């Protein structure tokens, strides 16, 4: 059984930042990259809102730089997915899909969250070419253009309102004849002259030669007055929620009703002493790379303090 003082699960901005800080603290951390090395940021193209890159940076290049920095300070970065954990006794135990078994004094969970998609083949086809699940990340590229937001909850309203400050026109595509958002958010959308809500509408496909140029829509699908039509747009934003990648921690850590890891307010500490959560797996609000990196730093500092406290 391999032993490590600090195990990091996940390799996005939170995981890599935790690796940098724990490496510099001589904790000799082991980091498992997970299903998507570099995290969901690698699914986008250019990152323009991460400090230090005035001209923007290719997302994969940025995550590659973070990995190199991790390795520079002695973090043992490995491919593989943690498939089983046991936080019931110390040191904590984990197993990976490669059959590796480790004992760890501290664990930093940075497994992220995955955006929910409609399941259309075109979403993958145009990923990074007009399809996005983050208005704050990619809205800047659609200044004075026409975009659509799918969803009818508070998040969709927030995304649409944010995009309305940049785009020329924003359509909200809502499957039901009503929005399930809070009254204040609905009013904000309805009062915005740039936003038009398309109720009882389903997206069944996207089209375009070199990126998204429009969406194939169906009004009142399956009803006698069903109507199919195409809506010209430049960008297609998903706002139907995120799923935290925390299934492996069920029964081990306290999770909320959606699956986000509960932490003690203002800290990355979980209900298990010595286990910390960082990044989108514990953040249902901000979901930004710079916030995730900051929380990775916090988790690393907490892990170091915890090890000093227990004399390990």
GROMACS .gro file of C-alpha atoms in nm:
model
  312
    1UNK     CA    1   0.000   0.000   0.000
    2UNK     CA    2   0.152   0.330  -0.113
    3UNK     CA    3   0.153   0.618   0.137
    4UNK     CA    4   0.136   0.993   0.078
    5UNK     CA    5   0.097   1.289   0.311
    6UNK     CA    6  -0.127   1.468   0.061
    7UNK     CA    7  -0.345   1.330  -0.217
    8UNK     CA    8  -0.511   1.562  -0.469
    9UNK     CA    9  -0.803   1.430  -0.673
   10UNK     CA   10  -0.861   1.638  -0.986
   11UNK     CA   11  -0.652   1.846  -1.224
   12UNK     CA   12  -0.834   2.167  -1.308
   13UNK     CA   13  -0.724   2.510  -1.183
   14UNK     CA   14  -0.815   2.406  -0.826
   15UNK     CA   15  -0.626   2.075  -0.833
   16UNK     CA   16  -0.316   2.210  -1.003
   17UNK     CA   17  -0.299   2.516  -0.775
   18UNK     CA   18  -0.330   2.286  -0.474
   19UNK     CA   19  -0.045   2.083  -0.625
   20UNK     CA   20   0.175   2.390  -0.661
   21UNK     CA   21   0.122   2.503  -0.302
   22UNK     CA   22   0.152   2.160  -0.140
   23UNK     CA   23   0.458   2.089  -0.353
   24UNK     CA   24   0.625   2.410  -0.239
   25UNK     CA   25   0.544   2.314   0.120
   26UNK     CA   26   0.743   1.989   0.071
   27UNK     CA   27   0.436   1.770   0.119
   28UNK     CA   28   0.534   1.557  -0.183
   29UNK     CA   29   0.174   1.549  -0.306
   30UNK     CA   30   0.030   1.289  -0.544
   31UNK     CA   31  -0.227   1.421  -0.791
   32UNK     CA   32  -0.463   1.212  -1.003
   33UNK     CA   33  -0.581   1.393  -1.316
   34UNK     CA   34  -0.922   1.226  -1.339
   35UNK     CA   35  -1.140   1.170  -1.643
   36UNK     CA   36  -1.053   1.503  -1.805
   37UNK     CA   37  -0.690   1.608  -1.747
   38UNK     CA   38  -0.686   1.985  -1.711
   39UNK     CA   39  -1.054   1.998  -1.618
   40UNK     CA   40  -1.353   2.129  -1.812
   41UNK     CA   41  -1.161   2.444  -1.907
   42UNK     CA   42  -0.986   2.234  -2.172
   43UNK     CA   43  -1.323   2.206  -2.349
   44UNK     CA   44  -1.315   2.573  -2.437
   45UNK     CA   45  -1.076   2.759  -2.668
   46UNK     CA   46  -0.939   3.096  -2.556
   47UNK     CA   47  -0.938   3.214  -2.194
   48UNK     CA   48  -0.940   3.593  -2.161
   49UNK     CA   49  -1.043   3.647  -1.798
   50UNK     CA   50  -0.765   3.469  -1.610
   51UNK     CA   51  -0.516   3.718  -1.456
   52UNK     CA   52  -0.173   3.733  -1.613
   53UNK     CA   53  -0.272   3.683  -1.978
   54UNK     CA   54  -0.343   4.031  -2.119
   55UNK     CA   55  -0.392   3.897  -2.472
   56UNK     CA   56  -0.580   3.585  -2.368
   57UNK     CA   57  -0.442   3.232  -2.375
   58UNK     CA   58  -0.532   2.899  -2.529
   59UNK     CA   59  -0.711   2.702  -2.254
   60UNK     CA   60  -0.510   2.384  -2.308
   61UNK     CA   61  -0.186   2.581  -2.309
   62UNK     CA   62  -0.279   2.746  -1.979
   63UNK     CA   63  -0.361   2.415  -1.813
   64UNK     CA   64  -0.038   2.271  -1.954
   65UNK     CA   65   0.151   2.556  -1.789
   66UNK     CA   66  -0.019   2.486  -1.456
   67UNK     CA   67   0.073   2.119  -1.481
   68UNK     CA   68   0.438   2.204  -1.552
   69UNK     CA   69   0.442   2.438  -1.253
   70UNK     CA   70   0.295   2.157  -1.041
   71UNK     CA   71   0.565   1.913  -1.148
   72UNK     CA   72   0.837   2.175  -1.097
   73UNK     CA   73   0.760   2.181  -0.725
   74UNK     CA   74   0.760   1.806  -0.687
   75UNK     CA   75   0.393   1.720  -0.734
   76UNK     CA   76   0.359   1.364  -0.865
   77UNK     CA   77   0.102   1.413  -1.142
   78UNK     CA   78  -0.056   1.086  -1.255
   79UNK     CA   79  -0.320   0.980  -1.505
   80UNK     CA   80  -0.607   0.785  -1.359
   81UNK     CA   81  -0.943   0.814  -1.190
   82UNK     CA   82  -1.011   0.760  -0.821
   83UNK     CA   83  -1.292   0.503  -0.812
   84UNK     CA   84  -1.323   0.428  -0.441
   85UNK     CA   85  -1.253   0.615  -0.118
   86UNK     CA   86  -1.266   0.526   0.250
   87UNK     CA   87  -1.266   0.826   0.483
   88UNK     CA   88  -1.389   0.627   0.783
   89UNK     CA   89  -1.045   0.585   0.937
   90UNK     CA   90  -0.699   0.744   0.920
   91UNK     CA   91  -0.495   0.738   0.711
   92UNK     CA   92  -0.760   0.763   0.442
   93UNK     CA   93  -0.763   0.504   0.164
   94UNK     CA   94  -0.834   0.537  -0.208
   95UNK     CA   95  -0.834   0.308  -0.510
   96UNK     CA   96  -0.791   0.404  -0.875
   97UNK     CA   97  -0.907   0.260  -1.204
   98UNK     CA   98  -0.547   0.145  -1.262
   99UNK     CA   99  -0.567  -0.078  -0.956
  100UNK     CA  100  -0.346   0.147  -0.743
  101UNK     CA  101  -0.421   0.172  -0.370
  102UNK     CA  102  -0.299   0.460  -0.156
  103UNK     CA  103  -0.314   0.577   0.202
  104UNK     CA  104  -0.320   0.954   0.255
  105UNK     CA  105  -0.303   1.173   0.566
  106UNK     CA  106  -0.484   1.453   0.383
  107UNK     CA  107  -0.702   1.460   0.073
  108UNK     CA  108  -0.791   1.758  -0.145
  109UNK     CA  109  -1.096   1.693  -0.361
  110UNK     CA  110  -1.097   1.903  -0.678
  111UNK     CA  111  -1.308   1.692  -0.914
  112UNK     CA  112  -1.503   1.982  -1.063
  113UNK     CA  113  -1.852   1.983  -1.210
  114UNK     CA  114  -1.982   1.907  -1.559
  115UNK     CA  115  -2.229   2.128  -1.742
  116UNK     CA  116  -2.554   1.958  -1.839
  117UNK     CA  117  -2.621   1.944  -2.211
  118UNK     CA  118  -2.934   1.870  -2.413
  119UNK     CA  119  -2.771   1.562  -2.562
  120UNK     CA  120  -2.771   1.684  -2.922
  121UNK     CA  121  -2.487   1.561  -3.148
  122UNK     CA  122  -2.452   1.921  -3.272
  123UNK     CA  123  -2.353   2.036  -2.922
  124UNK     CA  124  -2.034   1.832  -2.950
  125UNK     CA  125  -1.985   1.926  -3.315
  126UNK     CA  126  -1.987   2.299  -3.236
  127UNK     CA  127  -1.824   2.284  -2.893
  128UNK     CA  128  -1.594   2.586  -2.877
  129UNK     CA  129  -1.736   2.708  -3.208
  130UNK     CA  130  -2.051   2.874  -3.085
  131UNK     CA  131  -2.165   2.635  -2.812
  132UNK     CA  132  -2.083   2.730  -2.454
  133UNK     CA  133  -2.199   2.651  -2.102
  134UNK     CA  134  -2.053   2.967  -1.946
  135UNK     CA  135  -2.170   3.315  -2.042
  136UNK     CA  136  -1.919   3.481  -1.809
  137UNK     CA  137  -1.636   3.288  -1.976
  138UNK     CA  138  -1.734   3.331  -2.340
  139UNK     CA  139  -1.986   3.615  -2.361
  140UNK     CA  140  -1.713   3.863  -2.452
  141UNK     CA  141  -1.676   3.695  -2.793
  142UNK     CA  142  -2.038   3.778  -2.882
  143UNK     CA  143  -2.040   4.153  -2.845
  144UNK     CA  144  -2.306   4.307  -3.071
  145UNK     CA  145  -2.405   3.961  -3.196
  146UNK     CA  146  -2.716   3.748  -3.154
  147UNK     CA  147  -2.717   3.464  -2.903
  148UNK     CA  148  -2.957   3.216  -2.746
  149UNK     CA  149  -2.969   3.085  -2.389
  150UNK     CA  150  -3.138   2.752  -2.316
  151UNK     CA  151  -3.306   2.722  -1.978
  152UNK     CA  152  -3.580   2.871  -1.763
  153UNK     CA  153  -3.431   2.891  -1.415
  154UNK     CA  154  -3.245   3.160  -1.223
  155UNK     CA  155  -2.913   3.063  -1.384
  156UNK     CA  156  -3.058   3.102  -1.734
  157UNK     CA  157  -3.201   3.442  -1.643
  158UNK     CA  158  -2.866   3.552  -1.499
  159UNK     CA  159  -2.681   3.433  -1.810
  160UNK     CA  160  -2.930   3.605  -2.042
  161UNK     CA  161  -2.910   3.931  -1.845
  162UNK     CA  162  -2.530   3.918  -1.847
  163UNK     CA  163  -2.522   3.850  -2.222
  164UNK     CA  164  -2.770   4.132  -2.287
  165UNK     CA  165  -2.501   4.370  -2.165
  166UNK     CA  166  -2.276   4.252  -2.449
  167UNK     CA  167  -2.485   4.111  -2.732
  168UNK     CA  168  -2.722   4.292  -2.966
  169UNK     CA  169  -3.001   4.039  -2.908
  170UNK     CA  170  -3.059   3.751  -2.664
  171UNK     CA  171  -3.319   3.479  -2.707
  172UNK     CA  172  -3.417   3.262  -2.412
  173UNK     CA  173  -3.534   2.918  -2.524
  174UNK     CA  174  -3.769   2.781  -2.258
  175UNK     CA  175  -3.916   2.432  -2.295
  176UNK     CA  176  -4.218   2.497  -2.072
  177UNK     CA  177  -4.491   2.766  -2.102
  178UNK     CA  178  -4.342   2.936  -1.796
  179UNK     CA  179  -4.008   3.003  -1.629
  180UNK     CA  180  -3.922   2.836  -1.297
  181UNK     CA  181  -3.694   3.125  -1.199
  182UNK     CA  182  -3.764   3.356  -0.905
  183UNK     CA  183  -4.006   3.643  -0.967
  184UNK     CA  184  -3.734   3.907  -0.944
  185UNK     CA  185  -3.523   3.732  -1.209
  186UNK     CA  186  -3.821   3.685  -1.442
  187UNK     CA  187  -3.906   4.055  -1.411
  188UNK     CA  188  -3.546   4.148  -1.486
  189UNK     CA  189  -3.559   3.944  -1.806
  190UNK     CA  190  -3.902   4.072  -1.911
  191UNK     CA  191  -3.796   4.434  -1.854
  192UNK     CA  192  -3.484   4.399  -2.069
  193UNK     CA  193  -3.557   4.514  -2.426
  194UNK     CA  194  -3.271   4.304  -2.563
  195UNK     CA  195  -3.410   3.974  -2.431
  196UNK     CA  196  -3.690   3.781  -2.603
  197UNK     CA  197  -3.830   3.467  -2.437
  198UNK     CA  198  -3.939   3.180  -2.662
  199UNK     CA  199  -4.174   2.970  -2.449
  200UNK     CA  200  -4.278   2.610  -2.526
  201UNK     CA  201  -3.978   2.577  -2.755
  202UNK     CA  202  -3.733   2.290  -2.796
  203UNK     CA  203  -3.395   2.298  -2.968
  204UNK     CA  204  -3.354   1.993  -3.192
  205UNK     CA  205  -3.033   2.087  -3.370
  206UNK     CA  206  -2.779   2.351  -3.469
  207UNK     CA  207  -2.642   2.448  -3.809
  208UNK     CA  208  -2.355   2.645  -3.960
  209UNK     CA  209  -2.056   2.609  -4.189
  210UNK     CA  210  -1.772   2.740  -3.972
  211UNK     CA  211  -1.941   2.744  -3.635
  212UNK     CA  212  -2.294   2.803  -3.512
  213UNK     CA  213  -2.506   3.011  -3.748
  214UNK     CA  214  -2.846   2.912  -3.617
  215UNK     CA  215  -3.066   2.669  -3.427
  216UNK     CA  216  -3.339   2.431  -3.545
  217UNK     CA  217  -3.635   2.490  -3.314
  218UNK     CA  218  -3.976   2.333  -3.259
  219UNK     CA  219  -4.262   2.529  -3.105
  220UNK     CA  220  -4.513   2.319  -2.904
  221UNK     CA  221  -4.349   1.992  -2.999
  222UNK     CA  222  -4.595   1.704  -3.037
  223UNK     CA  223  -4.901   1.932  -3.029
  224UNK     CA  224  -5.150   1.984  -3.317
  225UNK     CA  225  -5.013   2.336  -3.373
  226UNK     CA  226  -4.647   2.222  -3.370
  227UNK     CA  227  -4.426   2.450  -3.577
  228UNK     CA  228  -4.066   2.395  -3.686
  229UNK     CA  229  -3.843   2.687  -3.776
  230UNK     CA  230  -3.480   2.801  -3.785
  231UNK     CA  231  -3.349   3.082  -3.567
  232UNK     CA  232  -3.032   3.261  -3.689
  233UNK     CA  233  -2.789   3.304  -3.399
  234UNK     CA  234  -2.413   3.338  -3.349
  235UNK     CA  235  -2.385   3.171  -3.009
  236UNK     CA  236  -2.572   2.899  -2.821
  237UNK     CA  237  -2.544   2.900  -2.439
  238UNK     CA  238  -2.654   2.610  -2.217
  239UNK     CA  239  -2.791   2.714  -1.876
  240UNK     CA  240  -2.972   2.403  -1.759
  241UNK     CA  241  -2.747   2.331  -1.464
  242UNK     CA  242  -2.425   2.156  -1.364
  243UNK     CA  243  -2.360   1.816  -1.212
  244UNK     CA  244  -2.075   1.805  -0.959
  245UNK     CA  245  -1.840   1.510  -1.014
  246UNK     CA  246  -1.882   1.376  -0.663
  247UNK     CA  247  -2.056   1.038  -0.697
  248UNK     CA  248  -1.755   0.854  -0.555
  249UNK     CA  249  -1.784   1.057  -0.231
  250UNK     CA  250  -2.148   0.970  -0.155
  251UNK     CA  251  -2.169   0.832   0.196
  252UNK     CA  252  -1.816   0.959   0.270
  253UNK     CA  253  -1.862   1.338   0.264
  254UNK     CA  254  -2.161   1.562   0.331
  255UNK     CA  255  -2.315   1.662  -0.003
  256UNK     CA  256  -2.606   1.895  -0.074
  257UNK     CA  257  -2.920   1.782  -0.261
  258UNK     CA  258  -2.754   1.839  -0.600
  259UNK     CA  259  -2.426   1.672  -0.504
  260UNK     CA  260  -2.198   1.967  -0.426
  261UNK     CA  261  -1.960   1.903  -0.137
  262UNK     CA  262  -2.059   2.097   0.174
  263UNK     CA  263  -1.776   2.295   0.329
  264UNK     CA  264  -1.752   2.497   0.648
  265UNK     CA  265  -1.838   2.855   0.552
  266UNK     CA  266  -1.537   3.054   0.435
  267UNK     CA  267  -1.308   2.749   0.435
  268UNK     CA  268  -1.238   2.444   0.217
  269UNK     CA  269  -1.287   2.212   0.518
  270UNK     CA  270  -1.539   1.929   0.484
  271UNK     CA  271  -1.712   1.730   0.757
  272UNK     CA  272  -1.415   1.488   0.759
  273UNK     CA  273  -1.105   1.619   0.935
  274UNK     CA  274  -0.812   1.638   0.693
  275UNK     CA  275  -1.028   1.622   0.381
  276UNK     CA  276  -1.073   1.947   0.189
  277UNK     CA  277  -1.277   2.047  -0.117
  278UNK     CA  278  -1.176   2.304  -0.379
  279UNK     CA  279  -1.313   2.433  -0.707
  280UNK     CA  280  -1.641   2.361  -0.881
  281UNK     CA  281  -1.718   2.039  -0.691
  282UNK     CA  282  -1.795   2.264  -0.392
  283UNK     CA  283  -1.892   2.586  -0.574
  284UNK     CA  284  -2.240   2.610  -0.726
  285UNK     CA  285  -2.229   2.990  -0.750
  286UNK     CA  286  -1.918   3.131  -0.918
  287UNK     CA  287  -1.769   2.846  -1.126
  288UNK     CA  288  -1.474   3.052  -1.250
  289UNK     CA  289  -1.117   2.935  -1.305
  290UNK     CA  290  -0.966   3.213  -1.093
  291UNK     CA  291  -1.202   3.134  -0.802
  292UNK     CA  292  -1.121   2.763  -0.833
  293UNK     CA  293  -0.747   2.839  -0.829
  294UNK     CA  294  -0.791   3.050  -0.516
  295UNK     CA  295  -0.982   2.774  -0.341
  296UNK     CA  296  -0.709   2.526  -0.441
  297UNK     CA  297  -0.458   2.751  -0.266
  298UNK     CA  298  -0.680   2.765   0.044
  299UNK     CA  299  -0.716   2.386   0.051
  300UNK     CA  300  -0.339   2.342   0.023
  301UNK     CA  301  -0.269   2.583   0.308
  302UNK     CA  302  -0.529   2.408   0.523
  303UNK     CA  303  -0.376   2.067   0.445
  304UNK     CA  304  -0.031   2.191   0.544
  305UNK     CA  305  -0.162   2.339   0.871
  306UNK     CA  306  -0.350   2.019   0.948
  307UNK     CA  307  -0.039   1.804   0.896
  308UNK     CA  308   0.164   2.034   1.120
  309UNK     CA  309  -0.108   2.013   1.386
  310UNK     CA  310  -0.108   1.632   1.391
  311UNK     CA  311   0.271   1.615   1.357
  312UNK     CA  312   0.281   1.422   1.029
   0.00000   0.00000   0.00000
